[in-house]
mmCIF file of C-alpha atoms in Angstrom:
data_model
loop_
_atom_site.group_PDB
_atom_site.id
_atom_site.type_symbol
_atom_site.label_atom_id
_atom_site.label_comp_id
_atom_site.label_asym_id
_atom_site.label_seq_id
_atom_site.Cartn_x
_atom_site.Cartn_y
_atom_site.Cartn_z
ATOM 1 C CA UNK X 122 12.254 17.850 -19.693
ATOM 2 C CA UNK X 123 9.679 19.398 -22.004
ATOM 3 C CA UNK X 124 5.965 18.823 -21.413
ATOM 4 C CA UNK X 125 5.088 15.835 -23.601
ATOM 5 C CA UNK X 126 1.397 15.912 -22.712
ATOM 6 C CA UNK X 127 -1.073 14.979 -25.414
ATOM 7 C CA UNK X 128 -4.567 13.614 -25.730
ATOM 8 C CA UNK X 129 -3.118 10.255 -26.739
ATOM 9 C CA UNK X 130 0.296 8.639 -26.324
ATOM 10 C CA UNK X 131 0.253 5.442 -28.365
ATOM 11 C CA UNK X 132 2.741 2.811 -29.353
ATOM 12 C CA UNK X 133 6.089 1.892 -27.880
ATOM 13 C CA UNK X 134 7.323 5.305 -26.789
ATOM 14 C CA UNK X 135 10.917 4.934 -25.559
ATOM 15 C CA UNK X 136 12.033 7.632 -23.119
ATOM 16 C CA UNK X 137 15.154 8.289 -21.081
ATOM 17 C CA UNK X 138 13.688 10.799 -18.643
ATOM 18 C CA UNK X 139 17.099 11.817 -17.279
ATOM 19 C CA UNK X 140 15.617 12.203 -13.797
ATOM 20 C CA UNK X 141 12.840 14.570 -14.879
ATOM 21 C CA UNK X 142 9.044 14.427 -15.066
ATOM 22 C CA UNK X 143 7.645 13.665 -18.505
ATOM 23 C CA UNK X 144 3.856 13.834 -19.032
ATOM 24 C CA UNK X 145 1.749 16.576 -17.418
ATOM 25 C CA UNK X 146 -1.588 14.833 -17.535
ATOM 26 C CA UNK X 147 -4.701 16.334 -19.139
ATOM 27 C CA UNK X 148 -8.343 15.270 -18.842
ATOM 28 C CA UNK X 149 -9.363 12.458 -21.163
ATOM 29 C CA UNK X 150 -5.764 11.562 -22.037
ATOM 30 C CA UNK X 151 -4.822 7.962 -22.862
ATOM 31 C CA UNK X 152 -1.187 6.956 -22.337
ATOM 32 C CA UNK X 153 -0.551 3.521 -23.809
ATOM 33 C CA UNK X 154 2.627 1.548 -24.390
ATOM 34 C CA UNK X 155 5.024 4.017 -22.759
ATOM 35 C CA UNK X 156 8.517 2.664 -22.051
ATOM 36 C CA UNK X 157 10.772 4.773 -19.837
ATOM 37 C CA UNK X 158 13.811 4.711 -17.607
ATOM 38 C CA UNK X 159 15.395 7.019 -15.052
ATOM 39 C CA UNK X 160 12.126 8.869 -14.363
ATOM 40 C CA UNK X 161 11.928 11.804 -11.972
ATOM 41 C CA UNK X 162 9.081 12.695 -9.603
ATOM 42 C CA UNK X 163 6.384 11.467 -11.956
ATOM 43 C CA UNK X 164 6.536 9.908 -15.362
ATOM 44 C CA UNK X 165 2.900 11.030 -15.209
ATOM 45 C CA UNK X 166 2.235 14.186 -13.155
ATOM 46 C CA UNK X 167 -1.284 15.204 -12.074
ATOM 47 C CA UNK X 168 -0.831 18.906 -11.260
ATOM 48 C CA UNK X 169 -4.349 20.202 -11.937
ATOM 49 C CA UNK X 170 -7.862 18.763 -11.577
ATOM 50 C CA UNK X 171 -8.427 16.122 -14.278
ATOM 51 C CA UNK X 172 -10.866 13.353 -15.098
ATOM 52 C CA UNK X 173 -11.031 10.150 -17.127
ATOM 53 C CA UNK X 174 -7.303 9.576 -17.565
ATOM 54 C CA UNK X 175 -6.084 6.154 -18.724
ATOM 55 C CA UNK X 176 -2.555 4.778 -18.262
ATOM 56 C CA UNK X 177 -2.150 1.383 -19.933
ATOM 57 C CA UNK X 178 0.696 -1.037 -20.618
ATOM 58 C CA UNK X 179 3.573 0.965 -19.123
ATOM 59 C CA UNK X 180 7.102 -0.258 -18.368
ATOM 60 C CA UNK X 181 9.554 1.721 -16.228
ATOM 61 C CA UNK X 182 13.141 0.817 -15.351
ATOM 62 C CA UNK X 183 14.533 2.930 -12.547
ATOM 63 C CA UNK X 184 13.693 6.338 -11.138
ATOM 64 C CA UNK X 185 11.851 8.175 -8.405
ATOM 65 C CA UNK X 186 8.060 7.770 -8.875
ATOM 66 C CA UNK X 187 5.805 6.745 -11.776
ATOM 67 C CA UNK X 188 2.569 8.599 -10.902
ATOM 68 C CA UNK X 189 2.737 11.843 -8.911
ATOM 69 C CA UNK X 190 -0.288 13.880 -7.800
ATOM 70 C CA UNK X 191 0.805 17.348 -6.628
ATOM 71 C CA UNK X 192 -0.938 20.595 -7.512
ATOM 72 C CA UNK X 193 0.802 23.271 -9.497
ATOM 73 C CA UNK X 194 1.998 26.399 -7.662
ATOM 74 C CA UNK X 195 -1.176 28.421 -8.380
ATOM 75 C CA UNK X 196 -3.646 25.649 -7.441
ATOM 76 C CA UNK X 197 -4.912 24.365 -4.096
ATOM 77 C CA UNK X 198 -5.770 20.888 -5.383
ATOM 78 C CA UNK X 199 -5.325 18.453 -8.224
ATOM 79 C CA UNK X 200 -8.217 16.019 -7.887
ATOM 80 C CA UNK X 201 -8.193 13.094 -10.271
ATOM 81 C CA UNK X 202 -11.615 11.589 -10.990
ATOM 82 C CA UNK X 203 -12.110 8.311 -12.808
ATOM 83 C CA UNK X 204 -8.435 7.362 -13.148
ATOM 84 C CA UNK X 205 -7.744 4.000 -14.811
ATOM 85 C CA UNK X 206 -4.288 2.420 -14.519
ATOM 86 C CA UNK X 207 -3.675 -1.113 -15.722
ATOM 87 C CA UNK X 208 -0.957 -3.465 -16.930
ATOM 88 C CA UNK X 209 2.042 -1.545 -15.597
ATOM 89 C CA UNK X 210 5.456 -2.836 -14.541
ATOM 90 C CA UNK X 211 8.159 -0.811 -12.803
ATOM 91 C CA UNK X 212 11.425 -1.652 -11.068
ATOM 92 C CA UNK X 213 14.186 0.150 -9.210
ATOM 93 C CA UNK X 214 11.929 2.904 -7.824
ATOM 94 C CA UNK X 215 13.356 5.167 -5.133
ATOM 95 C CA UNK X 216 10.107 6.593 -3.737
ATOM 96 C CA UNK X 217 7.125 4.643 -5.120
ATOM 97 C CA UNK X 218 4.851 3.708 -7.962
ATOM 98 C CA UNK X 219 1.920 6.059 -7.291
ATOM 99 C CA UNK X 220 0.849 8.799 -4.882
ATOM 100 C CA UNK X 221 -2.852 9.718 -5.045
ATOM 101 C CA UNK X 222 -3.949 12.833 -3.150
ATOM 102 C CA UNK X 223 -6.536 15.610 -2.684
ATOM 103 C CA UNK X 224 -10.165 14.558 -3.247
ATOM 104 C CA UNK X 225 -9.336 12.118 -6.041
ATOM 105 C CA UNK X 226 -11.971 9.410 -6.332
ATOM 106 C CA UNK X 227 -13.641 6.646 -8.310
ATOM 107 C CA UNK X 228 -10.407 5.205 -9.662
ATOM 108 C CA UNK X 229 -9.110 1.746 -10.534
ATOM 109 C CA UNK X 230 -5.499 0.543 -10.399
ATOM 110 C CA UNK X 231 -5.141 -3.041 -11.593
ATOM 111 C CA UNK X 232 -2.510 -5.508 -12.756
ATOM 112 C CA UNK X 233 0.436 -3.424 -11.576
ATOM 113 C CA UNK X 234 3.743 -4.812 -10.335
ATOM 114 C CA UNK X 235 6.406 -2.514 -8.884
ATOM 115 C CA UNK X 236 9.609 -2.971 -6.939
ATOM 116 C CA UNK X 237 11.534 -0.444 -4.912
ATOM 117 C CA UNK X 238 15.058 -0.154 -3.655
ATOM 118 C CA UNK X 239 16.871 0.587 -0.398
ATOM 119 C CA UNK X 240 16.871 4.362 0.054
ATOM 120 C CA UNK X 241 18.738 6.452 2.620
ATOM 121 C CA UNK X 242 17.548 10.028 2.009
ATOM 122 C CA UNK X 243 16.397 12.073 5.007
ATOM 123 C CA UNK X 244 12.832 12.572 3.752
ATOM 124 C CA UNK X 245 12.239 9.992 1.043
ATOM 125 C CA UNK X 246 9.709 7.723 2.746
ATOM 126 C CA UNK X 247 9.100 4.959 0.181
ATOM 127 C CA UNK X 248 5.620 3.584 -0.518
ATOM 128 C CA UNK X 249 4.586 1.412 -3.438
ATOM 129 C CA UNK X 250 1.035 2.784 -3.814
ATOM 130 C CA UNK X 251 0.012 5.486 -1.352
ATOM 131 C CA UNK X 252 -3.202 7.441 -0.799
ATOM 132 C CA UNK X 253 -3.388 10.713 1.164
ATOM 133 C CA UNK X 254 -5.633 13.696 1.944
ATOM 134 C CA UNK X 255 -9.296 12.764 1.256
ATOM 135 C CA UNK X 256 -8.874 10.431 -1.723
ATOM 136 C CA UNK X 257 -11.673 7.870 -1.665
ATOM 137 C CA UNK X 258 -13.486 5.121 -3.543
ATOM 138 C CA UNK X 259 -10.566 3.445 -5.294
ATOM 139 C CA UNK X 260 -10.214 -0.208 -6.234
ATOM 140 C CA UNK X 261 -6.688 -1.635 -6.266
ATOM 141 C CA UNK X 262 -6.724 -5.102 -7.799
ATOM 142 C CA UNK X 263 -4.080 -7.718 -8.620
ATOM 143 C CA UNK X 264 -1.226 -5.399 -7.689
ATOM 144 C CA UNK X 265 2.094 -6.426 -6.172
ATOM 145 C CA UNK X 266 4.446 -4.035 -4.354
ATOM 146 C CA UNK X 267 7.883 -5.300 -3.343
ATOM 147 C CA UNK X 268 11.059 -4.045 -1.686
ATOM 148 C CA UNK X 269 10.244 -0.460 -0.674
ATOM 149 C CA UNK X 270 12.843 0.069 2.059
ATOM 150 C CA UNK X 271 14.217 3.059 3.924
ATOM 151 C CA UNK X 272 17.479 2.691 5.829
ATOM 152 C CA UNK X 273 17.508 5.492 8.403
ATOM 153 C CA UNK X 274 20.379 4.064 10.421
ATOM 154 C CA UNK X 275 20.521 2.261 13.720
ATOM 155 C CA UNK X 276 18.310 3.569 16.506
ATOM 156 C CA UNK X 277 15.701 5.044 14.162
ATOM 157 C CA UNK X 278 12.399 3.808 12.791
ATOM 158 C CA UNK X 279 12.582 2.410 9.253
ATOM 159 C CA UNK X 280 9.479 3.259 7.224
ATOM 160 C CA UNK X 281 8.785 1.678 3.863
ATOM 161 C CA UNK X 282 5.372 0.263 2.929
ATOM 162 C CA UNK X 283 3.896 -1.712 0.075
ATOM 163 C CA UNK X 284 0.452 -0.087 0.241
ATOM 164 C CA UNK X 285 -0.614 2.791 2.492
ATOM 165 C CA UNK X 286 -3.662 4.911 3.195
ATOM 166 C CA UNK X 287 -3.995 7.885 5.541
ATOM 167 C CA UNK X 288 -6.673 9.245 7.845
ATOM 168 C CA UNK X 289 -9.176 11.041 5.647
ATOM 169 C CA UNK X 290 -9.102 8.329 2.985
ATOM 170 C CA UNK X 291 -12.190 6.137 2.697
ATOM 171 C CA UNK X 292 -13.532 3.121 0.844
ATOM 172 C CA UNK X 293 -10.283 1.850 -0.595
ATOM 173 C CA UNK X 294 -10.571 -1.768 -1.736
ATOM 174 C CA UNK X 295 -7.520 -3.993 -2.118
ATOM 175 C CA UNK X 296 -8.403 -7.157 -4.015
ATOM 176 C CA UNK X 297 -5.922 -9.973 -4.687
ATOM 177 C CA UNK X 298 -2.974 -7.716 -3.879
ATOM 178 C CA UNK X 299 0.430 -8.734 -2.517
ATOM 179 C CA UNK X 300 3.137 -6.939 -0.525
ATOM 180 C CA UNK X 301 6.609 -8.406 -0.141
ATOM 181 C CA UNK X 302 9.964 -7.454 1.418
ATOM 182 C CA UNK X 303 9.126 -3.932 2.618
ATOM 183 C CA UNK X 304 10.928 -2.471 5.634
ATOM 184 C CA UNK X 305 7.776 -1.494 7.565
ATOM 185 C CA UNK X 306 4.215 -2.447 6.622
ATOM 186 C CA UNK X 307 3.081 -4.594 3.764
ATOM 187 C CA UNK X 308 -0.362 -2.972 4.089
ATOM 188 C CA UNK X 309 -0.308 0.132 6.352
ATOM 189 C CA UNK X 310 -3.900 1.327 6.394
ATOM 190 C CA UNK X 311 -5.503 4.242 8.239
ATOM 191 C CA UNK X 312 -8.507 4.677 5.904
ATOM 192 C CA UNK X 313 -12.098 4.019 6.955
ATOM 193 C CA UNK X 314 -14.608 1.636 5.375
ATOM 194 C CA UNK X 315 -11.844 -0.194 3.543
ATOM 195 C CA UNK X 316 -11.745 -3.825 2.440
ATOM 196 C CA UNK X 317 -8.918 -6.329 2.141
ATOM 197 C CA UNK X 318 -10.166 -9.009 -0.234
ATOM 198 C CA UNK X 319 -7.967 -12.090 -0.740
ATOM 199 C CA UNK X 320 -4.599 -10.415 -0.082
ATOM 200 C CA UNK X 321 -1.174 -11.777 0.845
ATOM 201 C CA UNK X 322 1.661 -10.101 2.710
ATOM 202 C CA UNK X 323 5.037 -11.623 3.408
ATOM 203 C CA UNK X 324 8.562 -10.909 4.582
ATOM 204 C CA UNK X 325 7.699 -7.377 5.722
ATOM 205 C CA UNK X 326 8.531 -6.126 9.219
ATOM 206 C CA UNK X 327 4.787 -5.874 9.894
ATOM 207 C CA UNK X 328 2.778 -7.701 7.278
ATOM 208 C CA UNK X 329 -0.452 -5.850 8.098
ATOM 209 C CA UNK X 330 -0.545 -2.583 10.070
ATOM 210 C CA UNK X 331 -4.152 -1.541 10.696
ATOM 211 C CA UNK X 332 -5.206 1.755 12.288
ATOM 212 C CA UNK X 333 -8.984 1.655 11.674
ATOM 213 C CA UNK X 334 -11.715 -0.940 11.846
ATOM 214 C CA UNK X 335 -11.595 -3.092 8.751
ATOM 215 C CA UNK X 336 -13.189 -6.113 7.139
ATOM 216 C CA UNK X 337 -11.216 -8.746 5.274
ATOM 217 C CA UNK X 338 -12.181 -11.850 3.347
ATOM 218 C CA UNK X 339 -9.089 -14.065 3.034
ATOM 219 C CA UNK X 340 -5.726 -12.856 4.345
ATOM 220 C CA UNK X 341 -2.389 -14.660 4.202
ATOM 221 C CA UNK X 342 0.545 -13.548 6.378
ATOM 222 C CA UNK X 343 3.905 -15.205 5.761
ATOM 223 C CA UNK X 344 7.279 -15.012 7.526
ATOM 224 C CA UNK X 345 7.639 -11.470 8.910
ATOM 225 C CA UNK X 346 11.257 -10.297 8.772
ATOM 226 C CA UNK X 347 13.124 -7.819 10.938
ATOM 227 C CA UNK X 348 14.739 -5.701 8.218
ATOM 228 C CA UNK X 349 16.187 -2.894 10.343
ATOM 229 C CA UNK X 350 15.493 -0.027 12.696
ATOM 230 C CA UNK X 351 13.560 0.130 15.962
ATOM 231 C CA UNK X 352 10.087 -1.072 14.920
ATOM 232 C CA UNK X 353 8.438 -4.315 16.026
ATOM 233 C CA UNK X 354 8.185 -7.393 13.854
ATOM 234 C CA UNK X 355 4.875 -9.262 13.667
ATOM 235 C CA UNK X 356 2.119 -10.546 11.428
ATOM 236 C CA UNK X 357 -0.409 -7.855 12.430
ATOM 237 C CA UNK X 358 0.062 -4.506 14.189
ATOM 238 C CA UNK X 359 -3.306 -3.295 15.458
ATOM 239 C CA UNK X 360 -3.031 0.415 16.233
ATOM 240 C CA UNK X 361 -6.000 0.725 18.567
ATOM 241 C CA UNK X 362 -5.994 4.283 19.861
ATOM 242 C CA UNK X 363 -9.471 5.672 19.075
ATOM 243 C CA UNK X 364 -11.422 8.759 20.128
ATOM 244 C CA UNK X 365 -13.699 7.912 23.047
ATOM 245 C CA UNK X 366 -11.929 4.638 23.742
ATOM 246 C CA UNK X 367 -14.060 2.622 21.349
ATOM 247 C CA UNK X 368 -12.315 -0.588 20.261
ATOM 248 C CA UNK X 369 -11.093 -1.167 16.752
ATOM 249 C CA UNK X 370 -12.968 -4.027 15.108
ATOM 250 C CA UNK X 371 -10.928 -6.342 12.895
ATOM 251 C CA UNK X 372 -12.987 -8.998 11.098
ATOM 252 C CA UNK X 373 -11.236 -11.621 8.955
ATOM 253 C CA UNK X 374 -13.292 -14.343 7.293
ATOM 254 C CA UNK X 375 -10.329 -16.682 6.762
ATOM 255 C CA UNK X 376 -6.838 -16.160 8.157
ATOM 256 C CA UNK X 377 -3.714 -18.027 7.092
ATOM 257 C CA UNK X 378 -0.534 -17.430 9.103
ATOM 258 C CA UNK X 379 2.687 -19.323 8.455
ATOM 259 C CA UNK X 380 6.154 -18.715 9.846
ATOM 260 C CA UNK X 381 9.224 -20.626 11.033
ATOM 261 C CA UNK X 382 9.811 -18.026 13.741
ATOM 262 C CA UNK X 383 7.661 -17.106 16.717
ATOM 263 C CA UNK X 384 6.841 -13.510 15.861
ATOM 264 C CA UNK X 385 3.562 -12.403 17.526
ATOM 265 C CA UNK X 386 0.468 -12.839 15.401
ATOM 266 C CA UNK X 387 -1.301 -9.737 16.764
ATOM 267 C CA UNK X 388 0.559 -6.846 18.403
ATOM 268 C CA UNK X 389 -2.142 -4.581 19.843
ATOM 269 C CA UNK X 390 -1.129 -0.983 20.591
ATOM 270 C CA UNK X 391 -2.507 1.793 22.808
ATOM 271 C CA UNK X 392 -6.108 0.685 23.377
ATOM 272 C CA UNK X 393 -8.744 -2.032 23.031
ATOM 273 C CA UNK X 394 -9.395 -4.053 19.895
ATOM 274 C CA UNK X 395 -12.027 -6.601 18.979
ATOM 275 C CA UNK X 396 -10.590 -9.280 16.688
ATOM 276 C CA UNK X 397 -12.971 -11.753 15.049
ATOM 277 C CA UNK X 398 -11.655 -14.650 12.956
ATOM 278 C CA UNK X 399 -13.771 -17.083 10.967
ATOM 279 C CA UNK X 400 -11.841 -20.104 9.726
ATOM 280 C CA UNK X 401 -8.064 -20.262 10.042
ATOM 281 C CA UNK X 402 -4.890 -22.105 9.075
ATOM 282 C CA UNK X 403 -2.191 -21.056 11.543
ATOM 283 C CA UNK X 404 1.166 -22.820 11.376
ATOM 284 C CA UNK X 405 3.740 -21.245 13.693
ATOM 285 C CA UNK X 406 6.256 -22.546 16.254
ATOM 286 C CA UNK X 407 4.976 -23.630 19.676
ATOM 287 C CA UNK X 408 4.787 -20.735 22.096
ATOM 288 C CA UNK X 409 4.160 -18.082 19.458
ATOM 289 C CA UNK X 410 2.113 -15.279 21.097
ATOM 290 C CA UNK X 411 -1.384 -14.921 19.675
ATOM 291 C CA UNK X 412 -1.671 -11.416 21.198
ATOM 292 C CA UNK X 413 1.073 -9.183 22.581
ATOM 293 C CA UNK X 414 0.201 -5.930 24.329
ATOM 294 C CA UNK X 415 2.152 -2.823 23.307
ATOM 295 C CA UNK X 416 1.588 0.451 25.154
ATOM 296 C CA UNK X 417 -1.523 -0.750 26.967
ATOM 297 C CA UNK X 418 -3.187 -2.441 23.999
ATOM 298 C CA UNK X 419 -5.660 -5.213 24.751
ATOM 299 C CA UNK X 420 -8.210 -7.602 23.273
ATOM 300 C CA UNK X 421 -10.966 -7.775 25.919
ATOM 301 C CA UNK X 422 -12.267 -11.332 26.044
ATOM 302 C CA UNK X 423 -9.537 -12.546 23.722
ATOM 303 C CA UNK X 424 -9.530 -13.176 19.996
ATOM 304 C CA UNK X 425 -12.855 -14.634 18.855
ATOM 305 C CA UNK X 426 -12.704 -17.679 16.572
ATOM 306 C CA UNK X 427 -15.766 -19.123 14.849
ATOM 307 C CA UNK X 428 -14.409 -22.637 15.368
ATOM 308 C CA UNK X 429 -11.664 -24.170 17.464
ATOM 309 C CA UNK X 430 -8.916 -21.667 18.293
ATOM 310 C CA UNK X 431 -5.363 -22.505 17.202
ATOM 311 C CA UNK X 432 -3.119 -24.498 19.522
ATOM 312 C CA UNK X 433 -0.033 -22.339 19.985
#
């Protein structure tokens, strides 16, 4: 499809993208009121360094990905500085809502709701909102990612996350966000210095999958579901392997856990973790494991509760 980039895209723009990308984003551009269907790898494509882009009041029905951040063939990066995305809705997405890469920073994504679909492609790992490379200092607020699933067949691991960050990302804040019905992690976070502030995750294979020390205010984990593949099912997967053997530190001010099935609350993998819980509301069947060791994972001294520990 032709490059429809402009400084401003206003009004109810109705687009059938026919599986192609549409807007090649420019610095200072404002895209407002776009309505599209059948989008390709990026309704909005960030293929060169840009700043101060706004994407507002967007609706997408079906396609591959809404926001793609991949440098053009003659560039080594496509940093996006000061991105603002708000009031977006998308459904039927094969790969994800947004991928943010390179050294993009100081962005805000708020009031976004997106749903995925069951995909079966060999390399189409689905993620609702994903950060990679060294992207840092983003705030993701009041966003909901649902149903990003990857069926890789029996005997294989099924990826598919609501929100994800990678090693090299830093200071990503998730505030009042929700992840539902994804085939792997609701929140799958490897970034450092990140914050989970009043977030909920439910009906994912692993509601929270945490690879770095993290602080959280209020977290709610509801009804993990085994969707498919070889991965574990639990409320929290703590991926504890660290250089030098230092323990991961997971601090949660208030933890709510509710389930009708006895999935482990904390699966701890590959090394030591320190888990500190303030107040809690834990309602699970009798005998539910508080901690399960996977691959030598441990919580030396046990989980620390500020008050009375739960009776499991």
